[in-house]
mmCIF file of C-alpha atoms in Angstrom:
data_model
loop_
_atom_site.group_PDB
_atom_site.id
_atom_site.type_symbol
_atom_site.label_atom_id
_atom_site.label_comp_id
_atom_site.label_asym_id
_atom_site.label_seq_id
_atom_site.Cartn_x
_atom_site.Cartn_y
_atom_site.Cartn_z
ATOM 1 C CA MET A 1 -18.737 6.111 152.948
ATOM 2 C CA PHE A 2 -22.543 6.431 152.505
ATOM 3 C CA ALA A 3 -24.522 3.572 153.871
ATOM 4 C CA LEU A 4 -28.031 3.132 152.467
ATOM 5 C CA PRO A 5 -30.320 2.281 155.349
ATOM 6 C CA PRO A 6 -33.832 0.970 154.478
ATOM 7 C CA TYR A 7 -35.667 4.302 154.519
ATOM 8 C CA LEU A 8 -33.375 5.450 151.676
ATOM 9 C CA GLN A 9 -33.760 2.522 149.245
ATOM 10 C CA ASP A 10 -36.617 4.253 147.435
ATOM 11 C CA HIS A 11 -34.171 7.036 146.460
ATOM 12 C CA VAL A 12 -31.561 5.064 144.659
ATOM 13 C CA PRO A 13 -32.334 6.695 141.225
ATOM 14 C CA LEU A 14 -31.609 10.143 142.793
ATOM 15 C CA LEU A 15 -28.567 8.909 144.585
ATOM 16 C CA ARG A 16 -27.199 7.497 141.205
ATOM 17 C CA LEU A 17 -27.802 10.763 139.528
ATOM 18 C CA LEU A 18 -25.931 12.673 142.261
ATOM 19 C CA GLY A 19 -22.831 10.296 142.020
ATOM 20 C CA VAL A 20 -23.016 8.558 145.429
ATOM 21 C CA ARG A 21 -20.508 5.641 145.296
ATOM 22 C CA ASP A 22 -22.705 3.073 146.900
ATOM 23 C CA ALA A 23 -25.523 3.670 144.590
ATOM 24 C CA LEU A 24 -23.264 3.660 141.707
ATOM 25 C CA GLU A 25 -22.279 0.041 142.461
ATOM 26 C CA LEU A 26 -25.786 -0.953 141.830
ATOM 27 C CA PRO A 27 -26.852 -2.014 138.104
ATOM 28 C CA GLN A 28 -26.908 0.949 135.949
ATOM 29 C CA GLY A 29 -29.185 -0.055 133.122
ATOM 30 C CA GLU A 30 -28.320 -0.475 129.417
ATOM 31 C CA ALA A 31 -26.096 2.538 128.659
ATOM 32 C CA GLY A 32 -23.596 1.691 126.053
ATOM 33 C CA PRO A 33 -19.790 2.457 126.058
ATOM 34 C CA ALA A 34 -20.300 5.452 123.774
ATOM 35 C CA ASP A 35 -22.730 6.959 126.064
ATOM 36 C CA SER A 36 -20.701 6.405 129.130
ATOM 37 C CA GLN A 37 -17.685 7.984 127.380
ATOM 38 C CA ALA A 38 -19.666 11.067 126.352
ATOM 39 C CA VAL A 39 -20.835 11.645 129.916
ATOM 40 C CA ALA A 40 -17.402 11.176 131.406
ATOM 41 C CA ALA A 41 -15.929 13.675 128.863
ATOM 42 C CA LEU A 42 -18.678 16.211 129.638
ATOM 43 C CA CYS A 43 -18.095 15.749 133.328
ATOM 44 C CA GLN A 44 -14.468 16.062 133.047
ATOM 45 C CA SER A 45 -14.554 19.340 131.122
ATOM 46 C CA GLN A 46 -17.219 20.854 133.372
ATOM 47 C CA ARG A 47 -15.142 19.891 136.425
ATOM 48 C CA TRP A 48 -12.051 21.473 134.853
ATOM 49 C CA LEU A 49 -14.022 24.736 134.139
ATOM 50 C CA PHE A 50 -15.251 24.846 137.871
ATOM 51 C CA GLU A 51 -11.767 24.075 139.215
ATOM 52 C CA HIS A 52 -10.064 26.815 137.063
ATOM 53 C CA GLY A 53 -12.737 29.471 137.075
ATOM 54 C CA ALA A 54 -10.083 32.238 137.818
ATOM 55 C CA GLU A 55 -8.241 31.650 134.600
ATOM 56 C CA SER A 56 -11.191 30.715 132.309
ATOM 57 C CA PHE A 57 -13.068 33.998 131.840
ATOM 58 C CA ALA A 58 -15.112 33.811 135.136
ATOM 59 C CA ASP A 59 -17.454 36.571 135.390
ATOM 60 C CA VAL A 60 -19.075 35.785 138.762
ATOM 61 C CA THR A 61 -17.219 36.001 142.139
ATOM 62 C CA VAL A 62 -19.063 34.296 145.017
ATOM 63 C CA ARG A 63 -17.826 35.437 148.445
ATOM 64 C CA CYS A 64 -18.179 32.793 151.059
ATOM 65 C CA ASP A 65 -17.052 32.312 154.730
ATOM 66 C CA GLY A 66 -13.515 31.237 154.204
ATOM 67 C CA GLY A 67 -12.788 32.437 150.627
ATOM 68 C CA SER A 68 -14.229 32.969 147.077
ATOM 69 C CA LEU A 69 -15.358 30.973 144.267
ATOM 70 C CA PHE A 70 -14.883 32.254 140.491
ATOM 71 C CA LEU A 71 -17.632 31.018 138.386
ATOM 72 C CA HIS A 72 -19.510 31.613 135.060
ATOM 73 C CA ARG A 73 -22.898 33.181 134.969
ATOM 74 C CA ASN A 74 -23.908 31.355 131.693
ATOM 75 C CA VAL A 75 -23.313 27.950 133.545
ATOM 76 C CA LEU A 76 -25.248 29.158 136.652
ATOM 77 C CA MET A 77 -28.067 30.329 134.496
ATOM 78 C CA ALA A 78 -28.358 27.130 132.519
ATOM 79 C CA ARG A 79 -28.403 24.972 135.711
ATOM 80 C CA ASN A 80 -30.358 27.121 138.288
ATOM 81 C CA ASP A 81 -33.611 29.022 138.305
ATOM 82 C CA TYR A 82 -32.337 31.286 141.192
ATOM 83 C CA TYR A 83 -29.406 32.485 139.163
ATOM 84 C CA ARG A 84 -31.289 32.572 135.982
ATOM 85 C CA ALA A 85 -33.480 35.151 137.573
ATOM 86 C CA MET A 86 -30.636 37.056 139.108
ATOM 87 C CA PHE A 87 -28.668 37.400 135.996
ATOM 88 C CA ALA A 88 -31.749 37.711 133.333
ATOM 89 C CA GLY A 89 -30.992 41.400 132.865
ATOM 90 C CA ALA A 90 -31.829 44.748 134.299
ATOM 91 C CA GLY A 91 -35.453 44.058 134.145
ATOM 92 C CA GLY A 92 -35.092 41.295 136.686
ATOM 93 C CA GLY A 93 -34.282 43.865 139.383
ATOM 94 C CA PHE A 94 -31.073 42.349 140.584
ATOM 95 C CA LEU A 95 -27.954 44.544 140.699
ATOM 96 C CA GLU A 96 -25.910 41.436 139.995
ATOM 97 C CA ALA A 97 -27.309 41.413 136.377
ATOM 98 C CA ARG A 98 -25.373 44.423 135.331
ATOM 99 C CA ASP A 99 -22.821 44.247 132.712
ATOM 100 C CA GLY A 100 -19.268 43.213 133.796
ATOM 101 C CA GLY A 101 -18.208 40.947 136.645
ATOM 102 C CA ALA A 102 -20.853 40.202 139.222
ATOM 103 C CA GLU A 103 -20.323 39.602 142.951
ATOM 104 C CA VAL A 104 -22.576 37.434 145.039
ATOM 105 C CA HIS A 105 -22.249 37.463 148.876
ATOM 106 C CA LEU A 106 -22.712 34.040 150.574
ATOM 107 C CA TYR A 107 -20.845 34.953 153.706
ATOM 108 C CA HIS A 108 -23.001 32.829 155.818
ATOM 109 C CA ALA A 109 -21.948 29.615 153.802
ATOM 110 C CA PRO A 110 -18.774 27.830 154.527
ATOM 111 C CA LEU A 111 -16.479 27.853 151.443
ATOM 112 C CA GLU A 112 -16.176 24.062 151.389
ATOM 113 C CA VAL A 113 -19.910 23.598 151.436
ATOM 114 C CA ALA A 114 -20.449 26.173 148.692
ATOM 115 C CA ARG A 115 -17.919 24.230 146.563
ATOM 116 C CA VAL A 116 -20.116 21.146 146.953
ATOM 117 C CA LEU A 117 -23.187 22.981 145.859
ATOM 118 C CA PHE A 118 -21.572 24.941 142.931
ATOM 119 C CA GLY A 119 -19.485 21.898 141.857
ATOM 120 C CA TYR A 120 -22.709 19.903 141.526
ATOM 121 C CA LEU A 121 -24.209 22.651 139.300
ATOM 122 C CA TYR A 122 -21.198 22.466 137.043
ATOM 123 C CA HIS A 123 -20.581 18.787 136.785
ATOM 124 C CA GLY A 124 -23.613 17.060 138.195
ATOM 125 C CA GLN A 125 -21.953 15.162 141.032
ATOM 126 C CA VAL A 126 -21.537 15.733 144.734
ATOM 127 C CA GLU A 127 -18.056 15.765 146.316
ATOM 128 C CA GLU A 128 -18.602 13.738 149.453
ATOM 129 C CA GLY A 129 -15.412 14.681 151.307
ATOM 130 C CA PRO A 130 -16.659 17.748 153.223
ATOM 131 C CA LEU A 131 -19.737 15.723 154.255
ATOM 132 C CA GLU A 132 -17.651 13.042 155.952
ATOM 133 C CA GLY A 133 -15.201 13.134 158.869
ATOM 134 C CA PRO A 134 -15.490 15.277 162.012
ATOM 135 C CA ASP A 135 -17.228 18.323 160.339
ATOM 136 C CA GLY A 136 -19.392 16.047 158.171
ATOM 137 C CA ALA A 137 -22.593 16.475 160.246
ATOM 138 C CA TYR A 138 -22.274 20.236 160.417
ATOM 139 C CA ASN A 139 -21.483 20.656 156.726
ATOM 140 C CA SER A 140 -24.384 18.382 155.846
ATOM 141 C CA VAL A 141 -26.805 20.674 157.636
ATOM 142 C CA GLU A 142 -25.215 23.769 155.936
ATOM 143 C CA LEU A 143 -25.603 22.214 152.555
ATOM 144 C CA LEU A 144 -29.244 21.489 153.358
ATOM 145 C CA LYS A 145 -29.842 25.088 154.183
ATOM 146 C CA LEU A 146 -27.874 26.386 151.073
ATOM 147 C CA SER A 147 -29.557 24.072 148.604
ATOM 148 C CA ASP A 148 -32.803 25.242 150.041
ATOM 149 C CA GLU A 149 -31.958 28.931 149.882
ATOM 150 C CA LEU A 150 -30.585 28.766 146.274
ATOM 151 C CA CYS A 151 -33.427 26.419 145.000
ATOM 152 C CA VAL A 152 -31.333 23.286 144.179
ATOM 153 C CA PRO A 153 -34.098 20.757 144.782
ATOM 154 C CA GLN A 154 -32.311 17.427 144.153
ATOM 155 C CA LEU A 155 -29.339 18.504 146.067
ATOM 156 C CA PHE A 156 -31.772 19.508 148.950
ATOM 157 C CA GLU A 157 -33.089 16.078 148.988
ATOM 158 C CA TYR A 158 -29.567 14.540 148.900
ATOM 159 C CA ALA A 159 -28.500 16.830 151.934
ATOM 160 C CA GLN A 160 -31.563 15.664 153.814
ATOM 161 C CA MET A 161 -30.368 11.924 153.371
ATOM 162 C CA TRP A 162 -26.917 12.727 154.680
ATOM 163 C CA VAL A 163 -28.286 14.538 157.843
ATOM 164 C CA ALA A 164 -30.699 11.769 158.445
ATOM 165 C CA ASN A 165 -27.917 9.241 158.102
ATOM 166 C CA GLN A 166 -25.459 10.949 160.371
ATOM 167 C CA GLN A 167 -27.635 12.263 163.180
ATOM 168 C CA ASP A 168 -27.436 11.106 166.758
ATOM 169 C CA LEU A 169 -30.272 10.370 169.074
ATOM 170 C CA ASP A 170 -29.479 13.343 171.176
ATOM 171 C CA ASP A 171 -29.974 15.679 168.259
ATOM 172 C CA CYS A 172 -33.467 14.572 167.114
ATOM 173 C CA THR A 173 -35.443 17.591 168.282
ATOM 174 C CA ASP A 174 -32.837 20.034 166.763
ATOM 175 C CA THR A 175 -33.000 18.060 163.548
ATOM 176 C CA LEU A 176 -36.908 18.290 163.550
ATOM 177 C CA ALA A 177 -36.666 22.001 164.076
ATOM 178 C CA ILE A 178 -34.309 22.414 161.064
ATOM 179 C CA ALA A 179 -36.715 20.175 159.039
ATOM 180 C CA ALA A 180 -39.741 22.267 159.868
ATOM 181 C CA ARG A 181 -37.814 25.543 159.122
ATOM 182 C CA HIS A 182 -36.785 24.165 155.609
ATOM 183 C CA GLY A 183 -39.699 22.060 154.721
ATOM 184 C CA ALA A 184 -37.487 18.976 154.742
ATOM 185 C CA GLN A 185 -40.169 16.256 154.819
ATOM 186 C CA LEU A 186 -37.841 13.404 154.071
ATOM 187 C CA LEU A 187 -35.544 14.480 156.944
ATOM 188 C CA GLU A 188 -38.608 14.817 159.177
ATOM 189 C CA ARG A 189 -39.878 11.503 158.468
ATOM 190 C CA ALA A 190 -36.425 9.727 158.956
ATOM 191 C CA THR A 191 -35.973 11.508 162.270
ATOM 192 C CA LEU A 192 -39.319 10.512 163.538
ATOM 193 C CA ALA A 193 -38.607 6.969 162.432
ATOM 194 C CA LEU A 194 -35.398 6.989 164.360
ATOM 195 C CA MET A 195 -37.107 8.186 167.496
ATOM 196 C CA ALA A 196 -39.858 5.527 167.075
ATOM 197 C CA ALA A 197 -37.212 2.759 166.725
ATOM 198 C CA ASN A 198 -35.403 3.836 169.826
ATOM 199 C CA LEU A 199 -38.396 4.933 171.854
ATOM 200 C CA ASP A 200 -37.160 3.420 175.194
ATOM 201 C CA ALA A 201 -33.719 4.993 174.790
ATOM 202 C CA PRO A 202 -33.021 7.685 177.519
ATOM 203 C CA GLU A 203 -31.885 10.204 174.834
ATOM 204 C CA VAL A 204 -35.373 10.045 173.135
ATOM 205 C CA ASP A 205 -37.170 9.905 176.447
ATOM 206 C CA ARG A 206 -35.728 13.250 177.379
ATOM 207 C CA GLN A 207 -36.695 14.954 174.129
ATOM 208 C CA ILE A 208 -40.279 13.742 173.964
ATOM 209 C CA PRO A 209 -41.624 16.510 176.424
ATOM 210 C CA GLY A 210 -40.136 19.151 173.896
ATOM 211 C CA LEU A 211 -42.159 17.800 170.955
ATOM 212 C CA SER A 212 -45.287 19.645 169.778
ATOM 213 C CA PRO A 213 -48.640 17.689 170.115
ATOM 214 C CA GLU A 214 -48.432 17.156 166.399
ATOM 215 C CA ARG A 215 -45.083 15.661 166.643
ATOM 216 C CA ARG A 216 -46.000 13.478 169.487
ATOM 217 C CA ALA A 217 -49.078 12.064 167.468
ATOM 218 C CA GLN A 218 -46.823 11.306 164.550
ATOM 219 C CA LEU A 219 -44.351 9.581 166.801
ATOM 220 C CA GLN A 220 -47.157 7.645 168.331
ATOM 221 C CA GLU A 221 -48.486 6.572 164.996
ATOM 222 C CA LEU A 222 -44.995 5.232 163.942
ATOM 223 C CA VAL A 223 -44.777 3.282 167.189
ATOM 224 C CA GLN A 224 -48.264 1.867 166.957
ATOM 225 C CA ARG A 225 -47.896 0.929 163.265
ATOM 226 C CA PRO A 226 -45.719 -2.207 163.611
ATOM 227 C CA ARG A 227 -47.664 -3.324 166.649
ATOM 228 C CA GLN A 228 -50.859 -3.160 164.702
ATOM 229 C CA GLN A 229 -49.404 -4.992 161.791
ATOM 230 C CA ALA A 230 -48.230 -7.743 164.210
ATOM 231 C CA GLY A 231 -51.597 -7.861 165.831
ATOM 232 C CA ILE A 232 -50.431 -6.471 169.159
ATOM 233 C CA THR A 233 -52.560 -4.016 171.300
ATOM 234 C CA GLY A 234 -51.688 -1.867 174.160
ATOM 235 C CA ARG A 235 -48.319 -0.532 175.013
#
């Protein structure tokens, strides 16, 4: 399940696009039955193609940590700038662009996380299962990293939301480091807001000395903003 805290309400259109269940329960506009059926049929066919790559003329093998995916370069080129450049031809400078089957190495990416990303490229929705449960927090971070590496911007934003929604107070400085490394501004803002809302918690108090001066200033601004709005001065 994916709750929508207040700082994610502005991203409902993106959540709808990516198939998040809670967002899909919200009003969807005026799409007619014919439009819905066409979209469902396209999604179903693309999902079948993704799930049955090994038996449907797949010409790309993606090697991951834990297994391989058998994909189609035409689908990847149509959906992703990174792979469009990779498979554009010999002039692109990529060994993978040669004729015949291509092999792509993503050994640093867990197989189930890679399935989330490439499944999204095929059928436009995000399989939430790997992002939930005991390994959900880890997989969410790995999805953030992989979607940044492979230039999938909407999925990158989506992963930031999951990480923000799952993080614990103990992990705020680590999360801020990940956000800085990947330019994850939404995650950065959400993490600082979480710290500001729990400033008196011992978990946050222990982490404040490790923040950079810039981060401390941002945190202080977030703490002071509601006080100023309420007409309160001082600490």
